[in-house]
PDB file of C-alpha atoms in Angstrom:
ATOM      1  CA  MET A1447      58.038  41.423 -50.357  1.00 36.00           C
ATOM      2  CA  SER A1448      59.267  38.999 -47.871  1.00 42.00           C
ATOM      3  CA  GLY A1449      58.234  35.407 -45.901  1.00 46.00           C
ATOM      4  CA  HIS A1450      55.362  35.035 -48.346  1.00 46.00           C
ATOM      5  CA  SER A1451      53.890  31.063 -48.677  1.00 50.00           C
ATOM      6  CA  LYS A1452      56.205  29.700 -51.138  1.00 48.00           C
ATOM      7  CA  TRP A1453      57.290  32.344 -54.177  1.00 45.00           C
ATOM      8  CA  ALA A1454      55.575  35.680 -54.161  1.00 49.00           C
ATOM      9  CA  GLN A1455      54.912  35.923 -57.437  1.00 47.00           C
ATOM     10  CA  ILE A1456      53.104  33.330 -58.653  1.00 48.00           C
ATOM     11  CA  LYS A1457      51.821  32.327 -55.619  1.00 53.00           C
ATOM     12  CA  HIS A1458      48.700  33.432 -56.415  1.00 49.00           C
ATOM     13  CA  LYS A1459      48.218  32.753 -59.675  1.00 52.00           C
ATOM     14  CA  LYS A1460      49.398  29.211 -59.116  1.00 55.00           C
ATOM     15  CA  ALA A1461      46.464  29.050 -56.162  1.00 55.00           C
ATOM     16  CA  ALA A1462      44.174  29.185 -58.740  1.00 49.00           C
ATOM     17  CA  THR A1463      45.366  25.874 -61.054  1.00 57.00           C
ATOM     18  CA  ASP A1464      45.821  24.619 -57.705  1.00 54.00           C
ATOM     19  CA  ALA A1465      41.694  25.085 -57.858  1.00 48.00           C
ATOM     20  CA  LYS A1466      40.939  22.527 -60.419  1.00 51.00           C
ATOM     21  CA  LYS A1467      43.800  19.533 -58.892  1.00 54.00           C
ATOM     22  CA  SER A1468      41.556  17.082 -56.641  1.00 63.00           C
ATOM     23  CA  LYS A1469      44.472  16.568 -54.690  1.00 70.00           C
ATOM     24  CA  ASN A1470      44.124  19.858 -53.285  1.00 79.00           C
ATOM     25  CA  PHE A1471      40.832  19.532 -51.444  1.00 84.00           C
ATOM     26  CA  SER A1472      42.276  16.945 -49.812  1.00 85.00           C
ATOM     27  CA  LYS A1473      45.023  18.783 -49.034  1.00 87.00           C
ATOM     28  CA  LEU A1474      42.181  21.435 -47.750  1.00 88.00           C
ATOM     29  CA  ALA A1475      40.512  18.758 -45.922  1.00 89.00           C
ATOM     30  CA  ALA A1476      43.105  17.233 -43.650  1.00 90.00           C
ATOM     31  CA  ALA A1477      43.876  21.262 -42.775  1.00 90.00           C
ATOM     32  CA  ILE A1478      39.972  21.232 -41.226  1.00 91.00           C
ATOM     33  CA  THR A1479      40.607  18.565 -39.141  1.00 91.00           C
ATOM     34  CA  VAL A1480      43.918  18.807 -37.510  1.00 91.00           C
ATOM     35  CA  ALA A1481      41.788  21.554 -36.405  1.00 90.00           C
ATOM     36  CA  ALA A1482      39.043  20.288 -35.604  1.00 91.00           C
ATOM     37  CA  LYS A1483      40.149  17.350 -33.953  1.00 89.00           C
ATOM     38  CA  GLU A1484      42.897  20.017 -32.062  1.00 86.00           C
ATOM     39  CA  LYS A1485      40.178  21.984 -30.720  1.00 85.00           C
ATOM     40  CA  GLY A1486      36.982  20.882 -31.523  1.00 89.00           C
ATOM     41  CA  GLY A1487      34.110  21.246 -34.566  1.00 89.00           C
ATOM     42  CA  ASP A1488      32.814  24.517 -33.345  1.00 90.00           C
ATOM     43  CA  PRO A1489      34.237  27.315 -36.349  1.00 87.00           C
ATOM     44  CA  ASP A1490      33.207  30.316 -33.913  1.00 85.00           C
ATOM     45  CA  LYS A1491      35.184  29.065 -30.507  1.00 86.00           C
ATOM     46  CA  ASN A1492      38.007  27.588 -32.776  1.00 87.00           C
ATOM     47  CA  PRO A1493      39.526  30.580 -35.218  1.00 84.00           C
ATOM     48  CA  LYS A1494      42.235  27.804 -36.511  1.00 87.00           C
ATOM     49  CA  LEU A1495      39.271  25.688 -38.175  1.00 89.00           C
ATOM     50  CA  ARG A1496      37.095  28.593 -39.498  1.00 87.00           C
ATOM     51  CA  LEU A1497      40.553  30.098 -41.131  1.00 87.00           C
ATOM     52  CA  ALA A1498      40.791  26.360 -42.724  1.00 89.00           C
ATOM     53  CA  ILE A1499      37.366  26.212 -42.992  1.00 90.00           C
ATOM     54  CA  GLU A1500      36.972  29.933 -45.356  1.00 86.00           C
ATOM     55  CA  LYS A1501      40.123  29.020 -47.588  1.00 85.00           C
ATOM     56  CA  ALA A1502      38.367  25.347 -48.270  1.00 86.00           C
ATOM     57  CA  ARG A1503      35.209  27.946 -49.303  1.00 85.00           C
ATOM     58  CA  SER A1504      37.666  30.379 -50.946  1.00 80.00           C
ATOM     59  CA  PHE A1505      38.095  27.306 -53.427  1.00 80.00           C
ATOM     60  CA  ASN A1506      35.215  26.397 -53.763  1.00 84.00           C
ATOM     61  CA  MET A1507      35.729  23.017 -51.527  1.00 86.00           C
ATOM     62  CA  PRO A1508      30.804  21.811 -50.852  1.00 88.00           C
ATOM     63  CA  ALA A1509      29.857  22.236 -47.919  1.00 90.00           C
ATOM     64  CA  ALA A1510      29.152  18.073 -47.407  1.00 91.00           C
ATOM     65  CA  ASN A1511      33.157  17.584 -47.863  1.00 90.00           C
ATOM     66  CA  ILE A1512      33.415  20.029 -44.890  1.00 90.00           C
ATOM     67  CA  GLU A1513      31.066  18.434 -42.477  1.00 92.00           C
ATOM     68  CA  ARG A1514      32.587  15.447 -43.524  1.00 91.00           C
ATOM     69  CA  ALA A1515      35.922  16.380 -42.621  1.00 90.00           C
ATOM     70  CA  ILE A1516      34.629  18.408 -39.307  1.00 91.00           C
ATOM     71  CA  GLN A1517      33.523  15.200 -38.224  1.00 90.00           C
ATOM     72  CA  ARG A1518      36.454  13.181 -39.289  1.00 87.00           C
ATOM     73  CA  GLY A1519      38.455  15.646 -36.840  1.00 87.00           C
ATOM     74  CA  VAL A1520      36.250  15.084 -34.032  1.00 86.00           C
ATOM     75  CA  GLY A1521      35.374  11.904 -34.067  1.00 83.00           C
ATOM     76  CA  ALA A1522      32.447  11.515 -35.528  1.00 66.00           C
ATOM     77  CA  SER A1523      33.269   9.474 -38.619  1.00 62.00           C
ATOM     78  CA  GLU A1524      35.173   6.623 -38.669  1.00 64.00           C
ATOM     79  CA  GLY A1525      38.937   7.674 -40.258  1.00 60.00           C
ATOM     80  CA  THR A1526      42.684   7.948 -40.019  1.00 64.00           C
ATOM     81  CA  GLN A1527      44.247   9.585 -37.889  1.00 81.00           C
ATOM     82  CA  LEU A1528      46.044  12.703 -39.121  1.00 86.00           C
ATOM     83  CA  GLU A1529      48.894  14.623 -37.367  1.00 89.00           C
ATOM     84  CA  GLU A1530      50.574  18.847 -38.477  1.00 91.00           C
ATOM     85  CA  LEU A1531      53.944  18.466 -38.876  1.00 94.00           C
ATOM     86  CA  LEU A1532      56.814  20.818 -39.477  1.00 96.00           C
ATOM     87  CA  PHE A1533      60.136  20.332 -40.862  1.00 97.00           C
ATOM     88  CA  GLU A1534      62.987  22.627 -40.139  1.00 97.00           C
ATOM     89  CA  ALA A1535      65.326  22.243 -43.972  1.00 97.00           C
ATOM     90  CA  TYR A1536      68.026  24.531 -45.577  1.00 97.00           C
ATOM     91  CA  GLY A1537      67.551  24.433 -49.205  1.00 95.00           C
ATOM     92  CA  PRO A1538      70.712  24.759 -51.794  1.00 94.00           C
ATOM     93  CA  ASN A1539      72.899  26.925 -50.369  1.00 93.00           C
ATOM     94  CA  GLY A1540      72.258  26.683 -46.938  1.00 95.00           C
ATOM     95  CA  HIS A1541      68.639  29.385 -47.641  1.00 95.00           C
ATOM     96  CA  PRO A1542      66.514  28.356 -45.001  1.00 95.00           C
ATOM     97  CA  ILE A1543      63.330  26.637 -45.656  1.00 95.00           C
ATOM     98  CA  ILE A1544      59.947  25.827 -43.450  1.00 96.00           C
ATOM     99  CA  ILE A1545      57.871  23.132 -44.557  1.00 95.00           C
ATOM    100  CA  THR A1546      54.278  22.060 -42.610  1.00 94.00           C
ATOM    101  CA  ALA A1547      52.721  18.654 -43.624  1.00 94.00           C
ATOM    102  CA  ILE A1548      49.391  16.775 -42.468  1.00 92.00           C
ATOM    103  CA  THR A1549      49.607  13.571 -42.559  1.00 92.00           C
ATOM    104  CA  ASP A1550      48.631  10.175 -41.711  1.00 89.00           C
ATOM    105  CA  ASN A1551      52.156   8.485 -41.578  1.00 92.00           C
ATOM    106  CA  ARG A1552      55.264  10.918 -39.723  1.00 92.00           C
ATOM    107  CA  ASN A1553      57.642   8.324 -41.450  1.00 95.00           C
ATOM    108  CA  ARG A1554      56.596   7.819 -44.649  1.00 94.00           C
ATOM    109  CA  THR A1555      55.961  12.069 -44.892  1.00 95.00           C
ATOM    110  CA  LEU A1556      59.200  12.492 -43.402  1.00 96.00           C
ATOM    111  CA  ALA A1557      61.035   9.971 -46.080  1.00 96.00           C
ATOM    112  CA  GLU A1558      59.847  11.628 -49.271  1.00 96.00           C
ATOM    113  CA  ILE A1559      59.945  15.473 -48.263  1.00 96.00           C
ATOM    114  CA  LYS A1560      64.097  14.214 -46.864  1.00 96.00           C
ATOM    115  CA  HIS A1561      64.564  12.621 -50.686  1.00 96.00           C
ATOM    116  CA  ILE A1562      62.939  15.811 -52.711  1.00 97.00           C
ATOM    117  CA  LEU A1563      65.367  18.162 -51.164  1.00 97.00           C
ATOM    118  CA  ASN A1564      68.478  14.960 -51.366  1.00 96.00           C
ATOM    119  CA  LYS A1565      68.035  15.827 -54.865  1.00 96.00           C
ATOM    120  CA  TYR A1566      68.238  18.862 -54.243  1.00 95.00           C
ATOM    121  CA  ASP A1567      71.638  19.168 -52.565  1.00 95.00           C
ATOM    122  CA  GLY A1568      68.950  20.306 -49.987  1.00 96.00           C
ATOM    123  CA  LYS A1569      68.909  18.623 -46.394  1.00 96.00           C
ATOM    124  CA  LEU A1570      66.328  18.575 -43.008  1.00 96.00           C
ATOM    125  CA  GLY A1571      67.965  20.436 -40.344  1.00 95.00           C
ATOM    126  CA  ALA A1572      67.928  19.898 -36.574  1.00 94.00           C
ATOM    127  CA  SER A1573      64.442  20.977 -34.220  1.00 93.00           C
ATOM    128  CA  GLY A1574      64.964  24.652 -33.959  1.00 94.00           C
ATOM    129  CA  SER A1575      67.589  25.330 -36.588  1.00 96.00           C
ATOM    130  CA  VAL A1576      65.374  27.246 -38.626  1.00 96.00           C
ATOM    131  CA  LEU A1577      63.103  28.093 -36.377  1.00 96.00           C
ATOM    132  CA  TRP A1578      64.292  31.191 -34.862  1.00 97.00           C
ATOM    133  CA  LEU A1579      65.383  33.420 -38.253  1.00 96.00           C
ATOM    134  CA  PHE A1580      61.276  33.442 -38.102  1.00 96.00           C
ATOM    135  CA  ASP A1581      58.426  35.427 -36.608  1.00 94.00           C
ATOM    136  CA  GLN A1582      54.945  34.290 -37.106  1.00 93.00           C
ATOM    137  CA  LYS A1583      52.125  36.146 -38.159  1.00 93.00           C
ATOM    138  CA  GLY A1584      48.787  36.504 -39.168  1.00 92.00           C
ATOM    139  CA  LYS A1585      48.709  37.755 -42.472  1.00 92.00           C
ATOM    140  CA  ILE A1586      45.791  38.912 -43.899  1.00 90.00           C
ATOM    141  CA  VAL A1587      45.506  39.361 -48.230  1.00 90.00           C
ATOM    142  CA  LEU A1588      42.823  42.217 -49.089  1.00 90.00           C
ATOM    143  CA  ASN A1589      41.212  41.490 -52.992  1.00 87.00           C
ATOM    144  CA  THR A1590      42.112  45.424 -53.725  1.00 87.00           C
ATOM    145  CA  PRO A1591      45.172  46.912 -54.742  1.00 86.00           C
ATOM    146  CA  LYS A1592      45.606  50.289 -53.280  1.00 88.00           C
ATOM    147  CA  LEU A1593      43.054  52.275 -50.166  1.00 88.00           C
ATOM    148  CA  THR A1594      42.597  55.758 -49.622  1.00 88.00           C
ATOM    149  CA  GLU A1595      43.634  57.449 -46.517  1.00 89.00           C
ATOM    150  CA  GLU A1596      40.146  57.070 -44.634  1.00 89.00           C
ATOM    151  CA  GLU A1597      40.883  53.567 -45.605  1.00 89.00           C
ATOM    152  CA  GLU A1598      43.613  53.316 -43.746  1.00 89.00           C
ATOM    153  CA  LEU A1599      43.302  54.657 -41.266  1.00 90.00           C
ATOM    154  CA  LYS A1600      40.128  52.915 -40.280  1.00 89.00           C
ATOM    155  CA  LEU A1601      42.992  49.616 -40.145  1.00 90.00           C
ATOM    156  CA  ILE A1602      44.639  51.234 -37.981  1.00 89.00           C
ATOM    157  CA  GLU A1603      41.843  52.312 -35.792  1.00 89.00           C
ATOM    158  CA  ALA A1604      40.681  47.654 -36.098  1.00 88.00           C
ATOM    159  CA  GLY A1605      44.552  47.062 -34.525  1.00 88.00           C
ATOM    160  CA  VAL A1606      46.760  45.745 -37.814  1.00 90.00           C
ATOM    161  CA  ASP A1607      50.841  45.571 -36.721  1.00 91.00           C
ATOM    162  CA  ASP A1608      51.652  46.241 -40.517  1.00 91.00           C
ATOM    163  CA  ILE A1609      50.446  47.177 -43.937  1.00 90.00           C
ATOM    164  CA  LYS A1610      52.147  46.130 -47.233  1.00 89.00           C
ATOM    165  CA  ILE A1611      51.636  46.281 -50.985  1.00 85.00           C
ATOM    166  CA  GLU A1612      52.555  42.883 -51.991  1.00 83.00           C
ATOM    167  CA  ASP A1613      51.493  41.183 -55.430  1.00 81.00           C
ATOM    168  CA  GLY A1614      49.743  44.244 -56.337  1.00 84.00           C
ATOM    169  CA  TYR A1615      47.363  43.192 -53.351  1.00 88.00           C
ATOM    170  CA  ILE A1616      47.038  45.178 -50.040  1.00 90.00           C
ATOM    171  CA  THR A1617      48.519  43.022 -47.212  1.00 92.00           C
ATOM    172  CA  ILE A1618      47.562  43.052 -43.155  1.00 92.00           C
ATOM    173  CA  TYR A1619      49.663  41.286 -40.814  1.00 94.00           C
ATOM    174  CA  THR A1620      48.943  41.017 -37.240  1.00 93.00           C
ATOM    175  CA  SER A1621      50.267  39.175 -33.537  1.00 92.00           C
ATOM    176  CA  PRO A1622      49.044  35.413 -34.244  1.00 90.00           C
ATOM    177  CA  GLU A1623      46.066  35.342 -31.563  1.00 88.00           C
ATOM    178  CA  ASP A1624      45.215  38.585 -32.733  1.00 90.00           C
ATOM    179  CA  LEU A1625      44.233  37.390 -36.203  1.00 90.00           C
ATOM    180  CA  TYR A1626      40.885  35.672 -36.186  1.00 85.00           C
ATOM    181  CA  LYS A1627      39.381  39.325 -34.071  1.00 87.00           C
ATOM    182  CA  ILE A1628      41.358  42.124 -37.093  1.00 90.00           C
ATOM    183  CA  GLN A1629      39.374  39.296 -39.544  1.00 88.00           C
ATOM    184  CA  GLN A1630      36.365  39.647 -38.089  1.00 87.00           C
ATOM    185  CA  LYS A1631      37.085  43.689 -37.747  1.00 89.00           C
ATOM    186  CA  ILE A1632      38.212  43.833 -41.027  1.00 89.00           C
ATOM    187  CA  ASN A1633      34.924  42.129 -42.015  1.00 86.00           C
ATOM    188  CA  GLN A1634      32.618  44.350 -40.739  1.00 87.00           C
ATOM    189  CA  LEU A1635      34.316  47.353 -42.487  1.00 87.00           C
ATOM    190  CA  ASN A1636      33.043  45.913 -46.044  1.00 86.00           C
ATOM    191  CA  PHE A1637      36.255  45.033 -46.800  1.00 87.00           C
ATOM    192  CA  SER A1638      36.601  41.733 -49.191  1.00 86.00           C
ATOM    193  CA  ILE A1639      39.711  39.526 -47.789  1.00 87.00           C
ATOM    194  CA  LEU A1640      41.431  37.216 -50.671  1.00 85.00           C
ATOM    195  CA  GLU A1641      42.383  35.245 -47.755  1.00 85.00           C
ATOM    196  CA  ALA A1642      43.942  35.181 -44.075  1.00 87.00           C
ATOM    197  CA  SER A1643      46.699  32.423 -42.916  1.00 87.00           C
ATOM    198  CA  LEU A1644      49.866  31.792 -39.915  1.00 89.00           C
ATOM    199  CA  ASP A1645      52.893  32.453 -41.894  1.00 92.00           C
ATOM    200  CA  TYR A1646      56.182  32.073 -40.808  1.00 94.00           C
ATOM    201  CA  ILE A1647      57.687  35.316 -41.752  1.00 92.00           C
ATOM    202  CA  PRO A1648      61.398  35.647 -42.372  1.00 93.00           C
ATOM    203  CA  LYS A1649      63.288  38.295 -39.958  1.00 93.00           C
ATOM    204  CA  ASN A1650      66.000  38.606 -42.386  1.00 93.00           C
ATOM    205  CA  PRO A1651      65.280  38.184 -45.871  1.00 92.00           C
ATOM    206  CA  GLU A1652      67.489  36.592 -48.208  1.00 92.00           C
ATOM    207  CA  LYS A1653      68.082  37.701 -51.773  1.00 92.00           C
ATOM    208  CA  ILE A1654      69.235  35.442 -54.750  1.00 92.00           C
ATOM    209  CA  SER A1655      71.044  35.210 -58.403  1.00 92.00           C
ATOM    210  CA  GLN A1656      68.565  33.986 -60.815  1.00 93.00           C
ATOM    211  CA  GLU A1657      70.235  30.748 -61.459  1.00 94.00           C
ATOM    212  CA  GLU A1658      69.221  30.065 -57.766  1.00 93.00           C
ATOM    213  CA  LYS A1659      65.994  31.848 -57.832  1.00 92.00           C
ATOM    214  CA  GLU A1660      64.515  28.574 -60.453  1.00 93.00           C
ATOM    215  CA  ILE A1661      66.320  25.990 -58.876  1.00 94.00           C
ATOM    216  CA  TYR A1662      64.372  27.209 -56.094  1.00 94.00           C
ATOM    217  CA  GLU A1663      61.032  27.528 -57.550  1.00 93.00           C
ATOM    218  CA  LYS A1664      61.623  23.671 -59.279  1.00 94.00           C
ATOM    219  CA  LEU A1665      62.386  22.151 -55.345  1.00 95.00           C
ATOM    220  CA  PHE A1666      58.867  24.262 -54.200  1.00 94.00           C
ATOM    221  CA  ASP A1667      56.652  22.957 -56.875  1.00 91.00           C
ATOM    222  CA  GLU A1668      58.245  19.604 -56.198  1.00 93.00           C
ATOM    223  CA  LEU A1669      57.402  19.334 -52.721  1.00 93.00           C
ATOM    224  CA  ASP A1670      54.229  20.798 -52.989  1.00 89.00           C
ATOM    225  CA  GLU A1671      53.233  18.438 -55.263  1.00 87.00           C
ATOM    226  CA  GLN A1672      53.570  15.692 -51.894  1.00 90.00           C
ATOM    227  CA  SER A1673      50.031  15.404 -51.438  1.00 86.00           C
ATOM    228  CA  GLU A1674      51.258  15.655 -47.961  1.00 91.00           C
ATOM    229  CA  VAL A1675      52.644  19.158 -47.802  1.00 92.00           C
ATOM    230  CA  LYS A1676      50.567  22.240 -46.691  1.00 90.00           C
ATOM    231  CA  ASP A1677      52.890  24.754 -46.695  1.00 91.00           C
ATOM    232  CA  ILE A1678      56.654  26.201 -47.868  1.00 94.00           C
ATOM    233  CA  PHE A1679      58.120  29.436 -46.367  1.00 94.00           C
ATOM    234  CA  SER A1680      61.051  30.492 -47.002  1.00 94.00           C
ATOM    235  CA  THR A1681      63.764  33.072 -46.102  1.00 93.00           C
ATOM    236  CA  ILE A1682      64.555  33.829 -49.813  1.00 91.00           C
ATOM    237  CA  GLU A1683      63.198  37.356 -51.638  1.00 85.00           C
ATOM    238  CA  PHE A1684      61.521  35.753 -55.224  1.00 74.00           C
TER     239      PHE A1684
END
């Protein structure tokens, strides 16, 4: 179990809690806006936008909110310009972390993330210092704990790279460029998809002590509470 966004064992439970928070809608809307700004407002021609919309729908974001976020991205409505940032960092005892954020003020977000890291004896790294320790992969979590032999064969034939059981769910990995295509094939096979995302997977997952895990959970929780932080990835196995 490695390479999970945030921390594996509590991710899905935490997501259910986050869905009740209005700030989570703000994060989801920001992701839609940035995706629309990058490659247009048509989800059929913009896989990143489609992923962002589907995630927003999974949290029951109203359709009107989604449409406003798209229009903001394509410039049809006024609004502050947003950009997506990636921060490379080291947590307590030097374990690598990747933090993604969407912000309208790069300097403010940088300062806030740096402040949180410093509280836990972490620090920001130089560009390229951490990223090489991860592979970016498409990740699809199916809403099922197991597969029949026939179902697994169908997924392999669909072109998935790997199939694992993680956190009690079947998790599928793909190349980043194939995520949308594989997702469509899985939908056609009538599997229920819990979530789909582009994640950074550590090449060499690390085991740490229970004491360190508790510190990292507090660090990740505080980073996640920062309104502009989108995702957190680490090399740590929880």
